mmCIF file of C-alpha atoms and ligand atoms in Angstrom:
data_model
loop_
_atom_site.group_PDB
_atom_site.id
_atom_site.type_symbol
_atom_site.label_atom_id
_atom_site.label_comp_id
_atom_site.label_asym_id
_atom_site.label_seq_id
_atom_site.Cartn_x
_atom_site.Cartn_y
_atom_site.Cartn_z
ATOM 1 C CA MET A 1 -0.601 -0.178 -0.313
ATOM 2 C CA SER A 2 1.400 3.815 -1.220
ATOM 3 C CA ILE A 3 0.547 6.951 0.886
ATOM 4 C CA LYS A 4 -0.831 9.636 -1.036
ATOM 5 C CA PRO A 5 1.196 12.681 -0.329
ATOM 6 C CA ARG A 6 -0.281 15.898 1.008
ATOM 7 C CA ASP A 7 -0.442 18.824 -1.023
ATOM 8 C CA LYS A 8 0.131 21.235 2.359
ATOM 9 C CA MET A 9 3.584 21.252 3.425
ATOM 10 C CA LEU A 10 3.694 18.920 7.129
ATOM 11 C CA TYR A 11 6.107 20.860 9.029
ATOM 12 C CA LEU A 12 8.007 18.771 11.510
ATOM 13 C CA ASP A 13 11.312 20.501 12.444
ATOM 14 C CA ASN A 14 9.311 22.335 15.879
ATOM 15 C CA GLY A 15 12.382 21.814 17.131
ATOM 16 C CA ALA A 16 14.116 24.440 15.438
ATOM 17 C CA THR A 17 11.262 26.938 15.537
ATOM 18 C CA SER A 18 7.523 26.092 15.824
ATOM 19 C CA TYR A 19 5.177 26.574 12.798
ATOM 20 C CA PRO A 20 1.922 27.167 13.239
ATOM 21 C CA LYS A 21 1.970 30.134 15.566
ATOM 22 C CA PRO A 22 -1.266 30.403 17.814
ATOM 23 C CA ASP A 23 -3.971 33.122 15.696
ATOM 24 C CA VAL A 24 -3.792 35.121 19.495
ATOM 25 C CA VAL A 25 -0.065 35.320 18.657
ATOM 26 C CA ILE A 26 -0.152 36.227 15.465
ATOM 27 C CA GLU A 27 -3.046 39.000 16.469
ATOM 28 C CA LYS A 28 -1.663 40.469 19.453
ATOM 29 C CA CYS A 29 1.747 41.350 17.072
ATOM 30 C CA ALA A 30 -0.408 42.861 15.076
ATOM 31 C CA ASN A 31 -1.998 44.627 17.287
ATOM 32 C CA TYR A 32 1.108 46.272 18.880
ATOM 33 C CA ILE A 33 2.735 47.405 15.471
ATOM 34 C CA ARG A 34 -0.726 48.567 14.338
ATOM 35 C CA ASP A 35 -2.241 50.065 17.313
ATOM 36 C CA VAL A 36 0.323 50.769 20.227
ATOM 37 C CA GLY A 37 3.718 51.504 18.572
ATOM 38 C CA ALA A 38 5.857 53.171 21.012
ATOM 39 C CA SER A 39 8.820 52.034 23.643
ATOM 40 C CA PRO A 40 8.103 50.859 26.796
ATOM 41 C CA SER A 41 9.505 52.712 30.104
ATOM 42 C CA ARG A 42 10.174 56.018 27.723
ATOM 43 C CA GLY A 43 7.502 57.888 27.690
ATOM 44 C CA GLY A 44 4.651 58.746 30.057
ATOM 45 C CA TYR A 45 1.914 59.321 27.543
ATOM 46 C CA GLU A 46 -0.869 56.081 27.223
ATOM 47 C CA THR A 47 0.488 54.193 24.180
ATOM 48 C CA ALA A 48 4.090 54.458 25.813
ATOM 49 C CA ILE A 49 2.383 53.792 29.027
ATOM 50 C CA GLU A 50 0.369 50.763 26.946
ATOM 51 C CA ALA A 51 3.699 49.176 25.686
ATOM 52 C CA GLY A 52 5.269 49.212 28.904
ATOM 53 C CA ARG A 53 2.120 47.251 30.559
ATOM 54 C CA GLN A 54 2.399 44.826 27.720
ATOM 55 C CA VAL A 55 6.380 44.043 28.687
ATOM 56 C CA PHE A 56 5.434 43.539 32.420
ATOM 57 C CA GLU A 57 2.098 41.134 31.253
ATOM 58 C CA THR A 58 4.454 38.812 29.448
ATOM 59 C CA ARG A 59 7.256 38.699 32.440
ATOM 60 C CA ASN A 60 3.742 37.759 34.530
ATOM 61 C CA ASN A 61 2.657 35.248 32.557
ATOM 62 C CA LEU A 62 6.066 33.435 32.080
ATOM 63 C CA SER A 63 6.671 34.085 35.784
ATOM 64 C CA LYS A 64 3.362 32.151 36.129
ATOM 65 C CA LEU A 65 4.270 29.449 33.658
ATOM 66 C CA LEU A 66 8.063 28.627 34.769
ATOM 67 C CA GLY A 67 7.752 28.889 38.735
ATOM 68 C CA ALA A 68 9.929 32.385 39.363
ATOM 69 C CA ALA A 69 10.183 34.039 42.262
ATOM 70 C CA SER A 70 8.697 37.475 41.292
ATOM 71 C CA PRO A 71 8.218 38.483 37.438
ATOM 72 C CA ASP A 72 11.093 41.103 37.894
ATOM 73 C CA LYS A 73 13.941 38.435 37.810
ATOM 74 C CA ILE A 74 12.957 37.497 34.405
ATOM 75 C CA ILE A 75 14.878 40.009 31.393
ATOM 76 C CA PHE A 76 14.417 39.447 28.442
ATOM 77 C CA THR A 77 17.169 38.948 25.406
ATOM 78 C CA LYS A 78 16.458 37.861 21.862
ATOM 79 C CA ASN A 79 16.794 34.656 22.289
ATOM 80 C CA ALA A 80 18.249 31.555 24.161
ATOM 81 C CA THR A 81 22.122 31.814 22.928
ATOM 82 C CA GLU A 82 22.430 35.476 23.902
ATOM 83 C CA ALA A 83 20.573 34.459 27.279
ATOM 84 C CA LEU A 84 23.211 31.684 27.470
ATOM 85 C CA ASN A 85 26.319 33.885 27.063
ATOM 86 C CA LEU A 86 24.776 36.420 29.226
ATOM 87 C CA ALA A 87 24.861 33.837 32.163
ATOM 88 C CA ILE A 88 27.808 32.271 30.998
ATOM 89 C CA PHE A 89 30.380 35.402 30.567
ATOM 90 C CA GLY A 90 28.391 36.889 33.083
ATOM 91 C CA MET A 91 29.144 34.611 36.036
ATOM 92 C CA LEU A 92 32.732 32.665 35.285
ATOM 93 C CA SER A 93 35.879 34.392 36.073
ATOM 94 C CA ASP A 94 39.228 33.395 36.233
ATOM 95 C CA GLY A 95 40.077 29.912 37.810
ATOM 96 C CA ASP A 96 36.355 28.514 37.634
ATOM 97 C CA LYS A 97 35.542 25.384 36.626
ATOM 98 C CA VAL A 98 32.350 24.259 35.210
ATOM 99 C CA VAL A 99 30.480 21.202 34.464
ATOM 100 C CA THR A 100 28.336 20.065 31.857
ATOM 101 C CA THR A 101 27.257 17.134 29.258
ATOM 102 C CA ARG A 102 27.948 15.476 26.219
ATOM 103 C CA MET A 103 24.234 16.419 25.108
ATOM 104 C CA GLU A 104 24.559 20.333 24.993
ATOM 105 C CA HIS A 105 23.710 22.307 22.006
ATOM 106 C CA ASN A 106 26.307 24.944 20.949
ATOM 107 C CA ALA A 107 25.110 27.902 22.648
ATOM 108 C CA VAL A 108 26.252 26.411 25.538
ATOM 109 C CA ILE A 109 29.556 24.462 23.765
ATOM 110 C CA ARG A 110 30.976 27.581 22.200
ATOM 111 C CA PRO A 111 30.823 29.883 24.790
ATOM 112 C CA LEU A 112 32.279 27.318 27.466
ATOM 113 C CA LEU A 113 35.127 26.571 25.291
ATOM 114 C CA GLU A 114 35.562 30.632 24.249
ATOM 115 C CA LEU A 115 36.154 30.785 28.098
ATOM 116 C CA GLU A 116 38.833 27.600 28.495
ATOM 117 C CA ARG A 117 40.461 28.792 25.102
ATOM 118 C CA GLN A 118 41.092 32.179 26.724
ATOM 119 C CA GLY A 119 42.647 30.111 29.424
ATOM 120 C CA LYS A 120 40.176 31.680 32.414
ATOM 121 C CA ILE A 121 38.085 28.277 32.962
ATOM 122 C CA LYS A 122 37.979 24.561 33.170
ATOM 123 C CA VAL A 123 35.088 21.962 31.623
ATOM 124 C CA PHE A 124 34.372 18.883 32.604
ATOM 125 C CA TRP A 125 31.805 16.943 30.185
ATOM 126 C CA ALA A 126 29.221 14.002 31.657
ATOM 127 C CA LYS A 127 29.233 11.819 29.727
ATOM 128 C CA LEU A 128 25.681 9.973 28.729
ATOM 129 C CA LYS A 129 24.454 6.226 28.159
ATOM 130 C CA SER A 130 24.037 4.730 25.205
ATOM 131 C CA ASP A 131 20.537 5.633 24.650
ATOM 132 C CA GLY A 132 21.243 9.061 24.727
ATOM 133 C CA ARG A 133 19.841 9.922 28.541
ATOM 134 C CA LEU A 134 22.516 11.359 31.256
ATOM 135 C CA ASP A 135 25.033 9.567 33.127
ATOM 136 C CA ILE A 136 23.995 11.227 36.230
ATOM 137 C CA GLU A 137 26.415 9.344 38.620
ATOM 138 C CA HIS A 138 29.191 10.282 36.414
ATOM 139 C CA PHE A 139 27.638 14.016 36.463
ATOM 140 C CA PHE A 140 27.780 13.906 39.868
ATOM 141 C CA GLU A 141 30.782 12.725 40.251
ATOM 142 C CA LEU A 142 32.248 14.876 38.010
ATOM 143 C CA ALA A 143 30.636 18.053 40.110
ATOM 144 C CA LEU A 144 32.231 16.769 43.457
ATOM 145 C CA LYS A 145 35.268 16.106 42.424
ATOM 146 C CA ASN A 146 36.295 19.278 41.225
ATOM 147 C CA ASP A 147 35.155 21.625 43.265
ATOM 148 C CA VAL A 148 32.881 23.020 40.460
ATOM 149 C CA LYS A 149 31.456 26.713 40.369
ATOM 150 C CA MET A 150 28.540 26.380 38.033
ATOM 151 C CA VAL A 151 26.792 23.007 36.560
ATOM 152 C CA ILE A 152 25.127 23.626 33.012
ATOM 153 C CA THR A 153 23.029 21.143 31.565
ATOM 154 C CA THR A 154 20.054 21.225 28.659
ATOM 155 C CA GLY A 155 16.236 20.715 30.338
ATOM 156 C CA MET A 156 15.612 19.024 27.242
ATOM 157 C CA ALA A 157 18.326 17.451 24.648
ATOM 158 C CA ASN A 158 17.371 19.525 21.216
ATOM 159 C CA VAL A 159 18.263 16.042 19.149
ATOM 160 C CA THR A 160 16.498 13.349 21.596
ATOM 161 C CA GLY A 161 13.801 14.954 23.026
ATOM 162 C CA VAL A 162 15.639 13.651 26.453
ATOM 163 C CA ILE A 163 14.202 15.037 29.614
ATOM 164 C CA VAL A 164 17.369 15.946 31.546
ATOM 165 C CA PRO A 165 16.285 15.341 35.534
ATOM 166 C CA PHE A 166 16.796 18.995 36.450
ATOM 167 C CA TRP A 167 15.011 18.611 39.565
ATOM 168 C CA GLU A 168 17.053 16.188 41.356
ATOM 169 C CA ILE A 169 19.866 18.603 39.557
ATOM 170 C CA GLY A 170 18.778 21.379 40.836
ATOM 171 C CA LYS A 171 18.585 19.685 44.818
ATOM 172 C CA PHE A 172 22.139 18.291 44.122
ATOM 173 C CA CYS A 173 23.492 21.573 43.595
ATOM 174 C CA ARG A 174 21.490 23.204 46.288
ATOM 175 C CA GLU A 175 23.110 20.940 48.963
ATOM 176 C CA HIS A 176 26.442 21.260 47.753
ATOM 177 C CA ASN A 177 26.372 25.484 47.058
ATOM 178 C CA ILE A 178 26.990 24.854 43.283
ATOM 179 C CA LEU A 179 25.324 27.358 40.661
ATOM 180 C CA TYR A 180 23.006 25.835 38.354
ATOM 181 C CA LEU A 181 22.169 26.870 35.067
ATOM 182 C CA VAL A 182 19.310 25.345 32.698
ATOM 183 C CA ASP A 183 19.216 25.611 29.366
ATOM 184 C CA ALA A 184 15.891 25.699 28.606
ATOM 185 C CA ALA A 185 15.716 26.688 25.083
ATOM 186 C CA GLN A 186 14.112 23.288 24.026
ATOM 187 C CA LEU A 187 12.079 22.637 27.755
ATOM 188 C CA ALA A 188 10.666 25.991 28.248
ATOM 189 C CA GLY A 189 6.715 25.898 27.051
ATOM 190 C CA SER A 190 7.230 21.497 26.736
ATOM 191 C CA TYR A 191 7.614 20.380 30.239
ATOM 192 C CA ARG A 192 6.708 21.281 33.889
ATOM 193 C CA VAL A 193 8.946 23.136 35.595
ATOM 194 C CA ASN A 194 9.121 25.449 38.147
ATOM 195 C CA ILE A 195 12.507 27.422 38.705
ATOM 196 C CA GLU A 196 12.105 27.760 42.774
ATOM 197 C CA GLU A 197 10.595 24.407 43.706
ATOM 198 C CA ASP A 198 13.623 22.790 41.230
ATOM 199 C CA PHE A 199 16.151 25.065 42.740
ATOM 200 C CA ILE A 200 17.601 26.433 39.306
ATOM 201 C CA ASP A 201 19.719 29.720 39.614
ATOM 202 C CA LEU A 202 19.564 30.625 35.752
ATOM 203 C CA PHE A 203 16.907 29.534 33.377
ATOM 204 C CA ALA A 204 17.718 30.622 29.777
ATOM 205 C CA PHE A 205 14.634 30.187 27.662
ATOM 206 C CA THR A 206 14.006 31.663 23.624
ATOM 207 C CA GLY A 207 10.212 32.502 22.553
ATOM 208 C CA HIS A 208 9.972 31.115 19.578
ATOM 209 C CA LYS A 209 9.996 27.542 19.998
ATOM 210 C CA ALA A 210 7.747 25.792 22.334
ATOM 211 C CA LEU A 211 6.237 29.057 24.149
ATOM 212 C CA TYR A 212 5.226 29.740 20.584
ATOM 213 C CA GLY A 213 6.420 32.861 19.991
ATOM 214 C CA VAL A 214 8.296 34.978 17.296
ATOM 215 C CA PRO A 215 11.789 34.603 16.262
ATOM 216 C CA GLY A 216 14.006 37.621 18.176
ATOM 217 C CA THR A 217 12.687 36.919 21.855
ATOM 218 C CA GLY A 218 14.310 35.066 24.933
ATOM 219 C CA GLY A 219 15.582 35.558 28.117
ATOM 220 C CA LEU A 220 17.383 34.612 31.037
ATOM 221 C CA TYR A 221 15.484 34.061 35.062
ATOM 222 C CA ILE A 222 18.471 35.374 37.042
ATOM 223 C CA GLY A 223 17.567 33.778 41.067
ATOM 224 C CA GLU A 224 19.349 35.641 44.247
ATOM 225 C CA ARG A 225 22.235 33.294 44.410
ATOM 226 C CA ALA A 226 23.280 34.854 40.904
ATOM 227 C CA LYS A 227 22.895 38.265 41.472
ATOM 228 C CA LYS A 228 25.952 39.181 40.978
ATOM 229 C CA LEU A 229 25.830 38.522 37.761
ATOM 230 C CA ARG A 230 27.951 40.818 35.049
ATOM 231 C CA PRO A 231 25.654 42.693 32.112
ATOM 232 C CA LEU A 232 26.548 41.625 28.949
ATOM 233 C CA ILE A 233 25.916 44.985 27.298
ATOM 234 C CA TRP A 234 25.875 48.803 28.643
ATOM 235 C CA GLY A 235 23.215 51.766 27.167
ATOM 236 C CA GLY A 236 20.422 53.678 27.880
ATOM 237 C CA THR A 237 17.913 51.874 30.080
ATOM 238 C CA GLY A 238 14.513 54.833 29.083
ATOM 239 C CA GLY A 239 15.101 55.752 33.424
ATOM 240 C CA TYR A 240 18.018 56.623 35.779
ATOM 241 C CA SER A 241 19.237 58.615 32.345
ATOM 242 C CA ASP A 242 22.012 61.063 34.713
ATOM 243 C CA LEU A 243 24.086 58.135 36.361
ATOM 244 C CA PRO A 244 26.856 57.077 35.115
ATOM 245 C CA ASP A 245 27.010 53.285 35.564
ATOM 246 C CA LEU A 246 23.566 50.759 34.542
ATOM 247 C CA PRO A 247 21.212 50.508 37.097
ATOM 248 C CA ASP A 248 21.816 48.172 40.154
ATOM 249 C CA ILE A 249 17.888 47.000 39.184
ATOM 250 C CA VAL A 250 16.921 43.895 37.603
ATOM 251 C CA PRO A 251 15.297 44.090 34.784
ATOM 252 C CA ASP A 252 16.880 47.213 33.668
ATOM 253 C CA LYS A 253 20.218 46.406 34.502
ATOM 254 C CA TYR A 254 20.678 43.653 31.565
ATOM 255 C CA GLU A 255 18.218 45.119 29.391
ATOM 256 C CA ALA A 256 19.822 48.692 28.256
ATOM 257 C CA GLY A 257 18.340 49.191 24.345
ATOM 258 C CA THR A 258 15.290 49.347 22.930
ATOM 259 C CA PRO A 259 13.685 45.861 23.156
ATOM 260 C CA ASN A 260 11.454 43.735 20.994
ATOM 261 C CA THR A 261 7.796 44.660 22.063
ATOM 262 C CA PRO A 262 5.782 43.106 19.457
ATOM 263 C CA GLY A 263 7.613 40.180 19.936
ATOM 264 C CA ILE A 264 7.584 40.156 23.836
ATOM 265 C CA ALA A 265 3.817 41.443 23.003
ATOM 266 C CA ALA A 266 3.267 38.459 21.123
ATOM 267 C CA LEU A 267 5.488 36.054 23.326
ATOM 268 C CA GLY A 268 2.556 37.076 26.030
ATOM 269 C CA ALA A 269 -0.506 35.806 24.266
ATOM 270 C CA GLY A 270 2.288 32.186 23.262
ATOM 271 C CA VAL A 271 2.503 31.614 27.463
ATOM 272 C CA LYS A 272 -1.231 33.005 27.267
ATOM 273 C CA TYR A 273 -1.890 30.364 25.494
ATOM 274 C CA ILE A 274 -0.078 27.526 27.095
ATOM 275 C CA LEU A 275 -1.503 28.292 30.548
ATOM 276 C CA GLU A 276 -5.007 27.807 28.826
ATOM 277 C CA ARG A 277 -4.293 24.480 27.373
ATOM 278 C CA GLY A 278 -2.142 23.568 30.127
ATOM 279 C CA ILE A 279 1.356 22.456 29.830
ATOM 280 C CA ASP A 280 0.817 18.854 31.008
ATOM 281 C CA ASN A 281 -1.841 17.892 28.300
ATOM 282 C CA ILE A 282 0.413 19.236 25.917
ATOM 283 C CA HIS A 283 3.252 17.281 27.050
ATOM 284 C CA LEU A 284 0.517 14.237 26.979
ATOM 285 C CA HIS A 285 -0.761 15.206 23.121
ATOM 286 C CA LYS A 286 3.391 15.316 22.258
ATOM 287 C CA GLU A 287 4.254 11.916 24.164
ATOM 288 C CA LYS A 288 1.390 10.674 22.108
ATOM 289 C CA LEU A 289 2.892 11.530 18.994
ATOM 290 C CA LEU A 290 6.275 10.262 20.232
ATOM 291 C CA GLN A 291 4.797 6.329 20.932
ATOM 292 C CA THR A 292 3.101 6.410 17.452
ATOM 293 C CA VAL A 293 6.513 7.581 16.198
ATOM 294 C CA ILE A 294 8.935 4.762 17.999
ATOM 295 C CA ASP A 295 6.503 2.346 17.247
ATOM 296 C CA GLY A 296 5.681 2.301 14.035
ATOM 297 C CA LEU A 297 10.093 3.466 13.117
ATOM 298 C CA GLN A 298 11.338 0.838 14.963
ATOM 299 C CA ASN A 299 9.301 -1.729 12.719
ATOM 300 C CA ILE A 300 11.246 -0.759 9.915
ATOM 301 C CA PRO A 301 13.867 -2.803 9.387
ATOM 302 C CA ARG A 302 16.315 -0.749 7.789
ATOM 303 C CA VAL A 303 15.917 2.422 9.788
ATOM 304 C CA LYS A 304 17.524 3.115 13.310
ATOM 305 C CA LEU A 305 16.649 4.734 15.898
ATOM 306 C CA PHE A 306 18.402 6.793 18.026
ATOM 307 C CA GLY A 307 17.341 8.202 21.827
ATOM 308 C CA PRO A 308 15.122 5.736 24.434
ATOM 309 C CA THR A 309 12.160 3.568 23.256
ATOM 310 C CA ASP A 310 10.099 4.384 25.820
ATOM 311 C CA SER A 311 8.465 7.820 26.020
ATOM 312 C CA THR A 312 8.804 8.574 29.763
ATOM 313 C CA ASP A 313 10.745 12.133 30.293
ATOM 314 C CA ARG A 314 10.623 12.487 26.639
ATOM 315 C CA SER A 315 9.605 14.715 24.354
ATOM 316 C CA SER A 316 7.886 14.437 20.427
ATOM 317 C CA THR A 317 12.058 15.158 18.679
ATOM 318 C CA ILE A 318 13.141 12.023 17.399
ATOM 319 C CA PRO A 319 16.142 11.205 15.446
ATOM 320 C CA PHE A 320 16.849 8.561 13.369
ATOM 321 C CA ASN A 321 18.827 6.920 10.188
ATOM 322 C CA ILE A 322 18.212 4.921 7.193
ATOM 323 C CA ASP A 323 20.498 2.345 6.601
ATOM 324 C CA GLY A 324 23.142 3.270 3.911
ATOM 325 C CA MET A 325 21.333 6.839 3.131
ATOM 326 C CA LYS A 326 22.902 9.549 4.418
ATOM 327 C CA PRO A 327 20.539 11.896 6.723
ATOM 328 C CA LYS A 328 20.471 15.027 4.070
ATOM 329 C CA LYS A 329 19.362 12.847 1.321
ATOM 330 C CA VAL A 330 16.048 11.420 3.670
ATOM 331 C CA ALA A 331 15.524 14.755 4.526
ATOM 332 C CA GLN A 332 15.186 16.133 0.933
ATOM 333 C CA LEU A 333 13.275 13.028 -0.422
ATOM 334 C CA LEU A 334 10.792 13.834 2.490
ATOM 335 C CA TRP A 335 10.566 17.470 1.052
ATOM 336 C CA ASN A 336 10.367 16.361 -2.655
ATOM 337 C CA ARG A 337 7.945 13.239 -2.636
ATOM 338 C CA TYR A 338 5.788 13.998 0.977
ATOM 339 C CA LYS A 339 5.886 17.393 1.717
ATOM 340 C CA ILE A 340 7.341 17.065 5.016
ATOM 341 C CA ALA A 341 9.544 19.850 6.575
ATOM 342 C CA VAL A 342 12.618 18.245 8.655
ATOM 343 C CA ARG A 343 15.926 18.888 9.874
ATOM 344 C CA ALA A 344 19.143 16.653 9.108
ATOM 345 C CA GLY A 345 22.679 16.825 10.090
ATOM 346 C CA LEU A 346 24.365 17.791 12.885
ATOM 347 C CA HIS A 347 21.910 19.751 15.167
ATOM 348 C CA CYS A 348 24.500 22.085 16.439
ATOM 349 C CA ALA A 349 24.681 19.210 18.594
ATOM 350 C CA PRO A 350 28.320 17.632 17.907
ATOM 351 C CA LEU A 351 29.269 15.916 20.968
ATOM 352 C CA ILE A 352 25.838 13.837 21.186
ATOM 353 C CA HIS A 353 26.533 12.453 17.546
ATOM 354 C CA GLN A 354 29.594 11.673 18.180
ATOM 355 C CA ASP A 355 28.644 9.906 21.141
ATOM 356 C CA LEU A 356 25.958 7.848 19.279
ATOM 357 C CA GLY A 357 28.275 6.756 16.159
ATOM 358 C CA VAL A 358 26.510 8.993 13.668
ATOM 359 C CA PRO A 359 29.447 11.616 12.136
ATOM 360 C CA ASP A 360 27.160 12.999 9.741
ATOM 361 C CA GLY A 361 24.440 13.302 11.839
ATOM 362 C CA THR A 362 20.611 12.376 11.861
ATOM 363 C CA VAL A 363 17.234 12.923 10.408
ATOM 364 C CA ARG A 364 15.311 14.204 13.485
ATOM 365 C CA PHE A 365 11.424 14.409 13.512
ATOM 366 C CA SER A 366 10.009 17.545 16.164
ATOM 367 C CA PHE A 367 6.532 17.293 16.498
ATOM 368 C CA GLY A 368 4.813 20.362 18.324
ATOM 369 C CA ALA A 369 1.553 21.412 20.181
ATOM 370 C CA PHE A 370 -0.627 21.338 16.855
ATOM 371 C CA ASN A 371 0.891 17.812 15.175
ATOM 372 C CA THR A 372 -2.352 15.251 15.154
ATOM 373 C CA ILE A 373 -2.197 11.689 15.804
ATOM 374 C CA GLU A 374 -2.713 11.202 11.274
ATOM 375 C CA ASP A 375 0.830 13.879 10.745
ATOM 376 C CA ALA A 376 2.332 11.394 12.789
ATOM 377 C CA GLN A 377 1.330 8.098 11.026
ATOM 378 C CA TYR A 378 2.198 9.754 7.693
ATOM 379 C CA ALA A 379 5.318 10.382 8.702
ATOM 380 C CA VAL A 380 6.231 6.855 9.261
ATOM 381 C CA GLU A 381 4.664 5.622 6.688
ATOM 382 C CA ALA A 382 7.133 8.565 4.390
ATOM 383 C CA VAL A 383 9.845 6.714 5.796
ATOM 384 C CA ARG A 384 8.648 3.047 5.244
ATOM 385 C CA GLU A 385 8.329 4.045 1.644
ATOM 386 C CA ILE A 386 11.694 5.891 1.498
ATOM 387 C CA SER A 387 13.143 2.804 3.369
ATOM 388 C CA VAL A 388 12.033 0.485 0.153
ATOM 389 C CA SER A 389 11.959 2.224 -2.413
ATOM 390 C CA ALA A 390 15.392 4.275 -2.028
HETATM 391 C C1 PLP B 401 18.893 22.813 22.983
HETATM 392 C C2 PLP B 401 19.269 24.322 22.945
HETATM 393 N N1 PLP B 401 19.798 25.356 23.113
HETATM 394 C C3 PLP B 401 20.027 26.333 22.780
HETATM 395 C C4 PLP B 401 19.460 26.991 21.466
HETATM 396 C C5 PLP B 401 19.651 28.339 20.577
HETATM 397 O O1 PLP B 401 18.402 29.238 20.896
HETATM 398 P P1 PLP B 401 18.272 30.426 19.980
HETATM 399 O O2 PLP B 401 18.872 29.650 18.311
HETATM 400 O O3 PLP B 401 16.938 30.587 20.065
HETATM 401 O O4 PLP B 401 18.704 30.669 20.542
HETATM 402 C C6 PLP B 401 18.423 25.716 20.691
HETATM 403 C C7 PLP B 401 18.092 26.339 19.409
HETATM 404 O O5 PLP B 401 17.805 25.645 18.260
HETATM 405 C C8 PLP B 401 18.517 24.616 21.558
HETATM 406 O O6 PLP B 401 17.724 23.819 20.807
#
């Protein structure tokens, strides 16, 4: 039996950026540009006040979703990469030691390697198990043995969808007086987290993935134990213009320059959408998609799946290869024949691919909250047909 190719694109690249966006996000962004338009905290007239109110509303929605101690501890950046650079360069100093994992994205790997190249810090890399989960014993052992200042982990791996037990790591860090930075680019909006209860000190997120905002938005939660964080950018903050230095007030200290206000307003609508639909409901839905794809792909003889074979503590991101075919070729056939949009290659995460033994990378399906079981079945059948015909 062969499947009928769809006329409309099936977008399975939500790990890169989510699509489609909820209508409320599009409307909020357009509404801001059309009807508000002013710069926040930079005027006493009605629309400037409204701009400030919308920025606050987004901070407040994020604070509710993520369990922040207060909305003001969340500062906005242009994406997770900038938030991670701020956290890493702003917190680490000469002689510091750091433990991280081999499943990190280049947004973590490259700033750390840069500081190491400059001779400032030493980085220890925790191993992964063969299914791509973190070897947590090795991770804790490295942290205890080396007198580390900070540990950094992804909250959810962008290649395998594995959710790292950040709640366990947070507890461990608090007990041992170590700072904990979470790269939540994939986690935020996908899986329940409570920054305070999970003892996370720094939490870097991006707006355009599972939070359903638009590109150019992200942020960093800065906890009490990280309040010595040095800023990355100096400049105007709207108020306190007489001061020669940045005001020592959060969020102002870390938000110099005019922000992406339409993007921040839209992000607030994305977060509200998640709060209303329920993050656990979204996760459960994605778990079903994940299980459908795992069950389908693992029965195709030439297909090799990577990552855990069950859906526990994992989101709907599935890397695979077809034996004898380059990942980029598979991605091209998925698009040309079936209009399925996926990413293939190393996904900005080279170390985990070394460990999985696939130097050319993998093909990655990443499902979003708007995908259906039919989408998952169609994707499986497309892979089956490619595997027998190509
Ligand atoms: C785990 C992880 N960290 C960081 C990033 C960087 O996010 P952004 O490109 O939005 O800065 C990504 C994006 O793919 C990611 O998947």
